[in-house]
C-alpha atoms as an extended CHARMM CRD file, in Angstrom:
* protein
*
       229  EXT
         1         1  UNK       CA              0.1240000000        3.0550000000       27.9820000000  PROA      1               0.0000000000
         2         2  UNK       CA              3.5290000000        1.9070000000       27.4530000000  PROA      2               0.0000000000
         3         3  UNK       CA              5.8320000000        3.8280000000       24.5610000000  PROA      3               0.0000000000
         4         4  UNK       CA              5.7090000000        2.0000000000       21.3540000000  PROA      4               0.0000000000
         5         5  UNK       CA              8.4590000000        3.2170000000       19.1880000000  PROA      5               0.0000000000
         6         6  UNK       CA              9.0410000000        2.6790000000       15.2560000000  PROA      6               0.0000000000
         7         7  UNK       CA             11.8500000000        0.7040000000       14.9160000000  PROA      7               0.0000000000
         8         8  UNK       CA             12.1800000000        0.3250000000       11.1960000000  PROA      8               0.0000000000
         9         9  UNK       CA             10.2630000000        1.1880000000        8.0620000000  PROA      9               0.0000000000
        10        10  UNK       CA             10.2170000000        0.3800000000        4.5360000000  PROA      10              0.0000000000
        11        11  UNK       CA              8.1580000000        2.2580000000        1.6670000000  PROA      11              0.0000000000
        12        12  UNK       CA              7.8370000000        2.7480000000       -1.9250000000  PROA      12              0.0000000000
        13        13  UNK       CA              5.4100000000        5.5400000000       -3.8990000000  PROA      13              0.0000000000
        14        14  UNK       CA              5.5450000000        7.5930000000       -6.9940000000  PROA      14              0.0000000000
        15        15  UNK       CA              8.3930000000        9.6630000000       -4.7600000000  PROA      15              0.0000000000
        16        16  UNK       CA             10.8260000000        6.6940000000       -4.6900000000  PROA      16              0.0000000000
        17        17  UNK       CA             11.4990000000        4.0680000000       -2.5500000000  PROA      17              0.0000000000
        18        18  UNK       CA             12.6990000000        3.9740000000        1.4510000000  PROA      18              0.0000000000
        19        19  UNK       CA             12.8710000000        7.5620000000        2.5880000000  PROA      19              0.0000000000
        20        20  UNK       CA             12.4340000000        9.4550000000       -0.5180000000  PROA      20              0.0000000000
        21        21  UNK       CA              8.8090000000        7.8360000000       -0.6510000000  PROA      21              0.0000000000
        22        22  UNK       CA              7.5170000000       10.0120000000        2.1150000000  PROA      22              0.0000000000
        23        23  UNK       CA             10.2490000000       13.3120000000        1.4870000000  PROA      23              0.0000000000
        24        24  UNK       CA              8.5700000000       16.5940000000        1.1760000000  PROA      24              0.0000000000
        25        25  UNK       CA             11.7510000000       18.5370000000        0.8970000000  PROA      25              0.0000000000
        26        26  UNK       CA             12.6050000000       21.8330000000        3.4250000000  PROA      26              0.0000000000
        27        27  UNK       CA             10.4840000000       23.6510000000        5.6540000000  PROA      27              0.0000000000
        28        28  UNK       CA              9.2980000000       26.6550000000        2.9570000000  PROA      28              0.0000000000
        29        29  UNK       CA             10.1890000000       25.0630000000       -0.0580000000  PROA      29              0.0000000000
        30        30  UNK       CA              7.4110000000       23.4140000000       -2.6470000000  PROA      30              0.0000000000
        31        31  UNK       CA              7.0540000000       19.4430000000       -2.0310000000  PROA      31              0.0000000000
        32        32  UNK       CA              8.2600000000       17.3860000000       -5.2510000000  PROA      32              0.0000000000
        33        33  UNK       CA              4.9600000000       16.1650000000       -7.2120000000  PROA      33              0.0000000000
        34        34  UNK       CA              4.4970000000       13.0070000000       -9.5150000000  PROA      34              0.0000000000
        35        35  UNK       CA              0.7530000000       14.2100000000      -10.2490000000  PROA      35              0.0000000000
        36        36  UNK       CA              0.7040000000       13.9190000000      -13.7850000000  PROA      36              0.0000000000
        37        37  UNK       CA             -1.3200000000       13.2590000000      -16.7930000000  PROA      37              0.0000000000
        38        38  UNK       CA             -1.8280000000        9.5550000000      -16.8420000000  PROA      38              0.0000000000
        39        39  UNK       CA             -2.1650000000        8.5860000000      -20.7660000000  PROA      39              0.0000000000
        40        40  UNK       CA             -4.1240000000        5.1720000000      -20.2790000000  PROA      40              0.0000000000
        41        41  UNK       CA             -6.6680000000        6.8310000000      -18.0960000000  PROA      41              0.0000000000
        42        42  UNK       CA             -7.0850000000        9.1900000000      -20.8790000000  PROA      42              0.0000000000
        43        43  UNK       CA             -6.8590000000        6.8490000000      -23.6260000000  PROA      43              0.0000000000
        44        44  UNK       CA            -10.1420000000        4.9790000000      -21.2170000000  PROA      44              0.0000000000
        45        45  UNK       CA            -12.1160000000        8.7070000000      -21.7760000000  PROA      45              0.0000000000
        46        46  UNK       CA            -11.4940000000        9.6870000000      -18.5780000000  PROA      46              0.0000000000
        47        47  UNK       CA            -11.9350000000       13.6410000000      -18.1500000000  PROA      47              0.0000000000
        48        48  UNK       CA             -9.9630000000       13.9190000000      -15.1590000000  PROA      48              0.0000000000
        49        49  UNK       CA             -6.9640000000       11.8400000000      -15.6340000000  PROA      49              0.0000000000
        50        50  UNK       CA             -4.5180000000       13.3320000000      -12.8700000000  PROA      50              0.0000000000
        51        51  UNK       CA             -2.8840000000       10.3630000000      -10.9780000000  PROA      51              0.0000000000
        52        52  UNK       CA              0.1910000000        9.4970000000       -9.2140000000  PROA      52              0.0000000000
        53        53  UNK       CA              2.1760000000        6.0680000000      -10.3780000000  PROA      53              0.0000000000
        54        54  UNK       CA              4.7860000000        4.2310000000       -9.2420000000  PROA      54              0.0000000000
        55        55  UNK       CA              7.4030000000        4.2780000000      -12.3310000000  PROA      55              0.0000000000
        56        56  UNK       CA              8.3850000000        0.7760000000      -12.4620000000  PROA      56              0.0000000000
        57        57  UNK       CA              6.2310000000       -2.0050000000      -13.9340000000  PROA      57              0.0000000000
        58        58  UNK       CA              5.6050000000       -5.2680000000      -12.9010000000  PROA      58              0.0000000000
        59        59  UNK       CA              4.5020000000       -7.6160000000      -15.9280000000  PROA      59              0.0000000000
        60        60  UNK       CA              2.7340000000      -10.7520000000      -15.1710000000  PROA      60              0.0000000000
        61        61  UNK       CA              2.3150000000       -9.8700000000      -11.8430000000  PROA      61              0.0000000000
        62        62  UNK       CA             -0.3200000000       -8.1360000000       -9.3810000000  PROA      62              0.0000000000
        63        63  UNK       CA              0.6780000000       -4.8810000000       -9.2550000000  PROA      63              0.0000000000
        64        64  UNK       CA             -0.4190000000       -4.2560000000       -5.7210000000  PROA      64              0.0000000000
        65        65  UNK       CA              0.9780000000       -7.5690000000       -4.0660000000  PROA      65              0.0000000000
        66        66  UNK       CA              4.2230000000       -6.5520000000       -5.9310000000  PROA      66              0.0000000000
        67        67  UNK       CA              4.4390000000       -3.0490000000       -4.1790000000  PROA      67              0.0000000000
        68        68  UNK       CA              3.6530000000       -5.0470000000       -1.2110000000  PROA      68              0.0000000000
        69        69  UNK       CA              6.2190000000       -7.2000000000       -1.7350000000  PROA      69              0.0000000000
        70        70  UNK       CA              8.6590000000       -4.0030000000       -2.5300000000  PROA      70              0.0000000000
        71        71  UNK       CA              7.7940000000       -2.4680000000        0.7380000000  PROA      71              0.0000000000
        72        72  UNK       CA              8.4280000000       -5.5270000000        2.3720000000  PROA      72              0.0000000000
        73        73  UNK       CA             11.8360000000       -6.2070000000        1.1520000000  PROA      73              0.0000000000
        74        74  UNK       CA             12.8740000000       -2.7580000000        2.2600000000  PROA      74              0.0000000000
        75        75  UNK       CA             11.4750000000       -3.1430000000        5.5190000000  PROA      75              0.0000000000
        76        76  UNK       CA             13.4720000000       -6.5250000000        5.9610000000  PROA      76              0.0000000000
        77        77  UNK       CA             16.4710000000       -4.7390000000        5.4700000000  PROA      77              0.0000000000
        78        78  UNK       CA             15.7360000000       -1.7830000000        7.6410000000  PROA      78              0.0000000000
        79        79  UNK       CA             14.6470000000       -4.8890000000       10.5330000000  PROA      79              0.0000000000
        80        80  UNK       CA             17.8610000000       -6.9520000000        9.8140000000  PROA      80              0.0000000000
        81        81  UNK       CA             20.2160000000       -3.4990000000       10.4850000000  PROA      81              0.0000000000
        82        82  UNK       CA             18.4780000000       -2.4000000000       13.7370000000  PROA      82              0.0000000000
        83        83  UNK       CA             16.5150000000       -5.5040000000       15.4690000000  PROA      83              0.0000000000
        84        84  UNK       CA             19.0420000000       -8.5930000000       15.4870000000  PROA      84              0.0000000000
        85        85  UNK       CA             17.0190000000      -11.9300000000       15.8440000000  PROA      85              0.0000000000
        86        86  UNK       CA             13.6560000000      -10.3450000000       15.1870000000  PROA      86              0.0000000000
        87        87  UNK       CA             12.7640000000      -13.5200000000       13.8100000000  PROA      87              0.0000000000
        88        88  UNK       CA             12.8320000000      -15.1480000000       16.9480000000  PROA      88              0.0000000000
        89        89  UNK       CA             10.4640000000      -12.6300000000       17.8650000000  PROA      89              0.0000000000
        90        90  UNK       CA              6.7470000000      -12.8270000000       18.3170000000  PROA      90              0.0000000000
        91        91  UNK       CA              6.0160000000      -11.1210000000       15.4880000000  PROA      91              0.0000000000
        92        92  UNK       CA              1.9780000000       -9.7100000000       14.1600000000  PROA      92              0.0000000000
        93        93  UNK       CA              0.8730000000       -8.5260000000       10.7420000000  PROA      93              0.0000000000
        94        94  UNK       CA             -1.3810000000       -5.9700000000       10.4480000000  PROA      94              0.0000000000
        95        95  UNK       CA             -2.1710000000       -4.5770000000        7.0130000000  PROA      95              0.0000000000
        96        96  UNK       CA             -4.6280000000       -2.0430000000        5.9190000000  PROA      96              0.0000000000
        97        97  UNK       CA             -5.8270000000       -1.7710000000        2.0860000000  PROA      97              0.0000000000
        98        98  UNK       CA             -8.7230000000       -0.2910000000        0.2260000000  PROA      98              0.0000000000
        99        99  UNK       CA             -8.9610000000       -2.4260000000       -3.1800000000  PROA      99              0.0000000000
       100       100  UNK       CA             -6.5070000000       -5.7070000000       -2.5200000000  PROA      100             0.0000000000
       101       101  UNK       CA             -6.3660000000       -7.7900000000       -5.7670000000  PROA      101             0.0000000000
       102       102  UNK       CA             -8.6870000000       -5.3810000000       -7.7640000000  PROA      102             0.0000000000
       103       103  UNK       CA             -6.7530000000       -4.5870000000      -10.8450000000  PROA      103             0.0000000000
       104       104  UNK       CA             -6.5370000000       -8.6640000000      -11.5040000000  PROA      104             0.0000000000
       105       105  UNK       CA            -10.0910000000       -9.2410000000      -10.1500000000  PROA      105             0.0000000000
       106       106  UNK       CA            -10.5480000000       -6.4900000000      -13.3050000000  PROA      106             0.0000000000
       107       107  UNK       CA             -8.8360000000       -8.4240000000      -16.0800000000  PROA      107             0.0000000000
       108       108  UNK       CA            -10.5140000000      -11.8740000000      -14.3530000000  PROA      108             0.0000000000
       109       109  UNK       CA            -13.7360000000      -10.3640000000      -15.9570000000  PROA      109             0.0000000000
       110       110  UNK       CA            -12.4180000000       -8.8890000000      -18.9110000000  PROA      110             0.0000000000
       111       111  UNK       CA            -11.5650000000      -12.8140000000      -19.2990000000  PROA      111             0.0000000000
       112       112  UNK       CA            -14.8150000000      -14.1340000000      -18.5150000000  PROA      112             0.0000000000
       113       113  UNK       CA            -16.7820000000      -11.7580000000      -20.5320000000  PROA      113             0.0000000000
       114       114  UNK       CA            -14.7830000000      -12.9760000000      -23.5120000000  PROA      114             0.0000000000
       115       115  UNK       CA            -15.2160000000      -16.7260000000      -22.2690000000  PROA      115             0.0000000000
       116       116  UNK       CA            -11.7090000000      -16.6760000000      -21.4310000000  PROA      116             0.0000000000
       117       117  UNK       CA            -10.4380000000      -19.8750000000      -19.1180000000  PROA      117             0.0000000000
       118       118  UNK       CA             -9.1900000000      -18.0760000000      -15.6110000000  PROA      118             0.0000000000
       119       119  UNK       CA             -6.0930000000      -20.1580000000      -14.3210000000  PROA      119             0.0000000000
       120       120  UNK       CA             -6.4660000000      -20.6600000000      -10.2370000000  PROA      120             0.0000000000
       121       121  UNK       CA             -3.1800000000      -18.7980000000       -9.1550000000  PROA      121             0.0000000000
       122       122  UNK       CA             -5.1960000000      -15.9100000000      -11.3920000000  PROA      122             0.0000000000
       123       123  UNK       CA             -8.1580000000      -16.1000000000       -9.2290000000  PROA      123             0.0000000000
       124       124  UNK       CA             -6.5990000000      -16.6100000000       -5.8080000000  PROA      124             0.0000000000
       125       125  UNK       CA             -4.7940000000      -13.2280000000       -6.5550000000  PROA      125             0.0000000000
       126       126  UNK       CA             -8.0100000000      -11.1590000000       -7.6270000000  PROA      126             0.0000000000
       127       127  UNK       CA             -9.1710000000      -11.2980000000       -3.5630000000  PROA      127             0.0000000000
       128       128  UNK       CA             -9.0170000000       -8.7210000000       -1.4440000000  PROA      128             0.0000000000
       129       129  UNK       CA             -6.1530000000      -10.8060000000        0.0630000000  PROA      129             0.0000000000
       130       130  UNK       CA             -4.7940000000      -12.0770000000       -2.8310000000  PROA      130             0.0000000000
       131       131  UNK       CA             -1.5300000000       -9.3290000000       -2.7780000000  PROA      131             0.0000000000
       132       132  UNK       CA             -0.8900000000      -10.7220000000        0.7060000000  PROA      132             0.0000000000
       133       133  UNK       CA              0.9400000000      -13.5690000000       -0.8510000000  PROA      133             0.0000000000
       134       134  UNK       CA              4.0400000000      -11.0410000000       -0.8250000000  PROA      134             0.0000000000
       135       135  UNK       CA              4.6200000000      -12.0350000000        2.7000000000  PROA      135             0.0000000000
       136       136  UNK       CA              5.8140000000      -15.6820000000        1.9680000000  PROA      136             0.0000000000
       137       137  UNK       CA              8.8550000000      -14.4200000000        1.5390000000  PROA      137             0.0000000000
       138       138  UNK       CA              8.9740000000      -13.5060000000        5.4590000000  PROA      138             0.0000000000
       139       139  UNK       CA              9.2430000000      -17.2140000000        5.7650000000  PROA      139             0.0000000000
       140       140  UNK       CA              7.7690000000      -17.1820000000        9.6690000000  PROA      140             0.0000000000
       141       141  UNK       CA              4.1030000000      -18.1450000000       10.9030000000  PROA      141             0.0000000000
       142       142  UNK       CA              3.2350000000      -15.1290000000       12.3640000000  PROA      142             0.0000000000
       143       143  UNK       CA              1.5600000000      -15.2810000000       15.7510000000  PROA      143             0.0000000000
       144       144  UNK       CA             -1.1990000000      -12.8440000000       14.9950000000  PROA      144             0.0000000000
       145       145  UNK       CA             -2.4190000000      -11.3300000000       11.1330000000  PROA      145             0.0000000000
       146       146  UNK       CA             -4.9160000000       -9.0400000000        9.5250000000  PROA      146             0.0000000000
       147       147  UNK       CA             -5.8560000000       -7.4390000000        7.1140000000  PROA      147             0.0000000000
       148       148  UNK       CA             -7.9550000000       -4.0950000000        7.5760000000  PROA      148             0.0000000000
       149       149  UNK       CA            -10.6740000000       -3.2400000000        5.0360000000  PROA      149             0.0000000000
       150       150  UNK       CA            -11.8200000000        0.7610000000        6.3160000000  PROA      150             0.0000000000
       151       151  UNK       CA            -10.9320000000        2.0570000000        2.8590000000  PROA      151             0.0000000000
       152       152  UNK       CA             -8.4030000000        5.2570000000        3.0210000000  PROA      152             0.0000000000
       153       153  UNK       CA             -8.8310000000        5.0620000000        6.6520000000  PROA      153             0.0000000000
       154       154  UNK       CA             -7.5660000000        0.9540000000        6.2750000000  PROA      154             0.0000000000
       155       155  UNK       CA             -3.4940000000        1.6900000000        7.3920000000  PROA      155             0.0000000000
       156       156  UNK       CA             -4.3820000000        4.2020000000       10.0350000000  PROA      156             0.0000000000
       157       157  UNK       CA             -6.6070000000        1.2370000000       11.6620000000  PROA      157             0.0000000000
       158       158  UNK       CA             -3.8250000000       -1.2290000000       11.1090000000  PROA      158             0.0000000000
       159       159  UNK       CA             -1.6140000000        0.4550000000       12.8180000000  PROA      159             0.0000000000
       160       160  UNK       CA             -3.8800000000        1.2080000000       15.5210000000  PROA      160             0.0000000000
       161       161  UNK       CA             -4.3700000000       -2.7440000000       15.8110000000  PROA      161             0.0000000000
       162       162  UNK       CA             -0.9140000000       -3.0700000000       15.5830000000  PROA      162             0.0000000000
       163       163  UNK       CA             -0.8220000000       -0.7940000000       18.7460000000  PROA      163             0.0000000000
       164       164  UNK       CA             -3.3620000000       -2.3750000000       20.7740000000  PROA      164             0.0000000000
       165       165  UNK       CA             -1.6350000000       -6.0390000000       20.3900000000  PROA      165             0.0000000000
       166       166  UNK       CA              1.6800000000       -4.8220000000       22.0170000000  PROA      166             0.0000000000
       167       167  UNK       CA             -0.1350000000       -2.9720000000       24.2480000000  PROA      167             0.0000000000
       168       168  UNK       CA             -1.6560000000       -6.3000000000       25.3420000000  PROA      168             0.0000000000
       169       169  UNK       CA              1.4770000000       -8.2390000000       24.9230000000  PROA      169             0.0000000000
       170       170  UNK       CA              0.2310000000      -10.6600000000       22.3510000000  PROA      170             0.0000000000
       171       171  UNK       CA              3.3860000000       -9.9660000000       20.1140000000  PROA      171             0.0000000000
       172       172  UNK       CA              6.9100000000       -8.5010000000       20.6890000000  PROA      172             0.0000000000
       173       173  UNK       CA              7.3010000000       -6.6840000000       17.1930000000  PROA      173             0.0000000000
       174       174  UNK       CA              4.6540000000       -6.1810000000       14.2590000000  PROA      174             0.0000000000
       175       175  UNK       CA              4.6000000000       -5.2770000000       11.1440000000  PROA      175             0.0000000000
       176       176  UNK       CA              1.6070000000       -2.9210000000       10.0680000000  PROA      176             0.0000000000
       177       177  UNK       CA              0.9080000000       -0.2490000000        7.3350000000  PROA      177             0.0000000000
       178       178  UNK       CA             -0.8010000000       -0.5300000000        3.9900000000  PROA      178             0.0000000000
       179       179  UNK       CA             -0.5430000000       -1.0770000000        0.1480000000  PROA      179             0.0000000000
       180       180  UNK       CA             -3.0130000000       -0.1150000000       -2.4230000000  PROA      180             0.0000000000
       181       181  UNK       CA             -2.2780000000        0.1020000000       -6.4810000000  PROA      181             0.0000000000
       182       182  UNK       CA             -4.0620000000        2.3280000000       -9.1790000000  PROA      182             0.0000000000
       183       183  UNK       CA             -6.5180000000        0.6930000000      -10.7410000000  PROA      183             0.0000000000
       184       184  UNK       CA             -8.9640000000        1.6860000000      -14.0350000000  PROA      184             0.0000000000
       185       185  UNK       CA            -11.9150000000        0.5670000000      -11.8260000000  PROA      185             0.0000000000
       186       186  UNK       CA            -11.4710000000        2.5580000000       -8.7570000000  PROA      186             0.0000000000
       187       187  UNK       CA            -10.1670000000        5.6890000000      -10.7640000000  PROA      187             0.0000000000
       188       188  UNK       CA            -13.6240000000        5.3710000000      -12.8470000000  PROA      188             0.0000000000
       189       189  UNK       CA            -15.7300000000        5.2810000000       -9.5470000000  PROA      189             0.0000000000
       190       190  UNK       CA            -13.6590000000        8.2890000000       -8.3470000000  PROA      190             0.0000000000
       191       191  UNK       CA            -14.4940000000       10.4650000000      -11.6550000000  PROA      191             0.0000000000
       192       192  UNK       CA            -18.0660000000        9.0760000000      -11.5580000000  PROA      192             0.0000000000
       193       193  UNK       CA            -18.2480000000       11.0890000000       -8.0960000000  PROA      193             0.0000000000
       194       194  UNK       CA            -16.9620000000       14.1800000000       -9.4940000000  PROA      194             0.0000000000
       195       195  UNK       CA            -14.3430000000       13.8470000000       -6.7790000000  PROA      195             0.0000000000
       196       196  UNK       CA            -11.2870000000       14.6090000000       -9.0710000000  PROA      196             0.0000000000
       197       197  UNK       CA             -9.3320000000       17.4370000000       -9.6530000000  PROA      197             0.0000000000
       198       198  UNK       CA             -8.6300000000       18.9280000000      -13.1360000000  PROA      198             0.0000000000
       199       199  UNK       CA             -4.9880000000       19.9050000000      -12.7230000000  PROA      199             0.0000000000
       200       200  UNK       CA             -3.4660000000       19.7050000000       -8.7410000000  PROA      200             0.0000000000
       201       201  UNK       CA             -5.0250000000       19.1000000000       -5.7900000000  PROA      201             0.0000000000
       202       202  UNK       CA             -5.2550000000       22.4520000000       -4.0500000000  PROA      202             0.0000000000
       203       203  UNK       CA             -6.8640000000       21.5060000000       -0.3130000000  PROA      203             0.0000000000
       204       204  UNK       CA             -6.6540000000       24.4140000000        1.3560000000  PROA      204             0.0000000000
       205       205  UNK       CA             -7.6500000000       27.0520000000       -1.5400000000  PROA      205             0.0000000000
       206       206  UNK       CA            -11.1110000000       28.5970000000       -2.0250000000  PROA      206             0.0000000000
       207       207  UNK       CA            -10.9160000000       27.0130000000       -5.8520000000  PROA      207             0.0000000000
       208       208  UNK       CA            -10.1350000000       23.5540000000       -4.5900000000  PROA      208             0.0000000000
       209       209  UNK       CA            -11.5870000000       20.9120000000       -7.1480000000  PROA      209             0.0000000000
       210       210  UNK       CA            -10.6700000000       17.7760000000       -6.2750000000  PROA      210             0.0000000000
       211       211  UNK       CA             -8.2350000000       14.5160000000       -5.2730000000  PROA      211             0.0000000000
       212       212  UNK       CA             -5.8560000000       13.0100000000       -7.4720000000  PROA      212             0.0000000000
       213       213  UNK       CA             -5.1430000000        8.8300000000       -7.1110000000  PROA      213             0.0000000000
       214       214  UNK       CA             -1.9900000000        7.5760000000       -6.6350000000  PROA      214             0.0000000000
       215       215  UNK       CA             -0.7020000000        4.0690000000       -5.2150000000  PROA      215             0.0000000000
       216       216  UNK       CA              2.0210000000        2.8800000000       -3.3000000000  PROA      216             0.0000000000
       217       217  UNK       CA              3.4310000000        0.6560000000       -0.0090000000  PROA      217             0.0000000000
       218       218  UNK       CA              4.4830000000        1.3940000000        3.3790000000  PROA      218             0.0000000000
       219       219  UNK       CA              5.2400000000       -0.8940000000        6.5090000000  PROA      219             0.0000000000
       220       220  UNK       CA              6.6280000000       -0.2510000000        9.8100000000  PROA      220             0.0000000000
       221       221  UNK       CA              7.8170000000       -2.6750000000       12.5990000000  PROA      221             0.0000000000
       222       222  UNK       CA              6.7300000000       -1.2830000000       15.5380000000  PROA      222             0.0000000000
       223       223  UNK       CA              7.8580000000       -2.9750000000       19.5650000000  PROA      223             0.0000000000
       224       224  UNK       CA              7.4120000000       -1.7430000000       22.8360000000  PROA      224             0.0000000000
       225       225  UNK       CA             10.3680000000        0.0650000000       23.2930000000  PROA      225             0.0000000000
       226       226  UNK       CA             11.0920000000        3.7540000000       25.3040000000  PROA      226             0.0000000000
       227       227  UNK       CA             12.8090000000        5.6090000000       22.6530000000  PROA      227             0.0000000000
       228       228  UNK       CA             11.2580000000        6.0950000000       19.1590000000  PROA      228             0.0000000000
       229       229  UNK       CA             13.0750000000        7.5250000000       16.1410000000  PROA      229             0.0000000000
């Protein structure tokens, strides 16, 4: 198998955006947390309502196409620095998310159940591929896409995809990674399993209780190249 190396990256979570999304600080020293206690989950009667958010909002817009989009703009600028004429390139999309458009598939039947007319740019965005309308600003037809549905497995796969097309020379550079935002829904099916934890997630302790949600975006552009960073 050929080396395939990372050649730029772009990313945005309840950490920050570009690098300080994925920091965890010094070997030894406690990782920065953004686990907190989420005040519209609580205000919804959740019991558990320890989540992670991304402190910006995004009014009148999907929330998880527009941390897409975020990740995306970042990554353009990481590309534009370090692969001149990517463009040119033949570039592949591979995308991995668990809900999509679920927070405005959500308030699409809020709206119905109060009889509530749905506009159509509205219900093209609650899809599971709705959010993927954040790559029109790429402005290229790109010679291979997906998206990967394998819930919190879904960017691992992509990625893996991602791998297998350069491997087989079917692209020169592509773009792969995932995007998922909080949502009541999902957080309610999560609680509803008695999968959440009370205070901090503790994996590796005897008391360990349970996960906490959080959302966020993160692409790579990957190429076969020898040296990875």
């Amino acid at each position: 198998m050929r080396p395939i190396a990372i050649v730029a990256a772009g990313a945005i979570s309840p950490l920050g955006e570009g690098r300080a999304a994925f920091a965890v600080g010094a070997a030894g020293e406690r990782p920065e947390t953004c686990i907190a206690h989420d005040k519209t989950l609580e205000k919804c009667g959740f019991r558990r309502p320890n989540v992670a958010r991304v402190a910006l909002e995004f009014p009148n817009q999907d929330r998880a196409r527009a941390l897409l989009g975020r990740a995306l703009e970042l990554l353009v600028v990481d590309l534009n620095e370090r692969v001149h004429g990517w463009r040119s390139l033949r570039v592949g999309i591979a995308l991995g998310t668990s809900s999509g458009g679920l927070g405005t598939l959500s308030d699409v039947f809020a709206m119905r159940a109060r009889h509530e007319e749905i506009a159509p740019e509205l219900a093209r965005a609650a899809t599971y591929f709705g959010p993927l309308a954040a790559l029109d600003a790429l402005q290229l037809e790109p010679e291979r896409m997906t998206q990967v549905l394998s819930a919190c497995a879904s960017s691992t796969v992509a990625m893996g995809v991602a791998c297998r097309w350069l491997e087989a020379s079917s692209c020169d550079l592509v773009i792969a990674g995932g995007y998922d935002a909080l949502t009541l829904f999902a957080a309610a099916g999560f609680e509803a399993l008695g999968a959440t934890t009370a205070s901090l997630p503790r994996p590796f302790r005897k008391d360990r209780d349970g996960l906490a949600l959080g959302e966020g975006a993160a692409l790579v552009a990957m190429m076969r190249e020898p040296g990875a960073r």
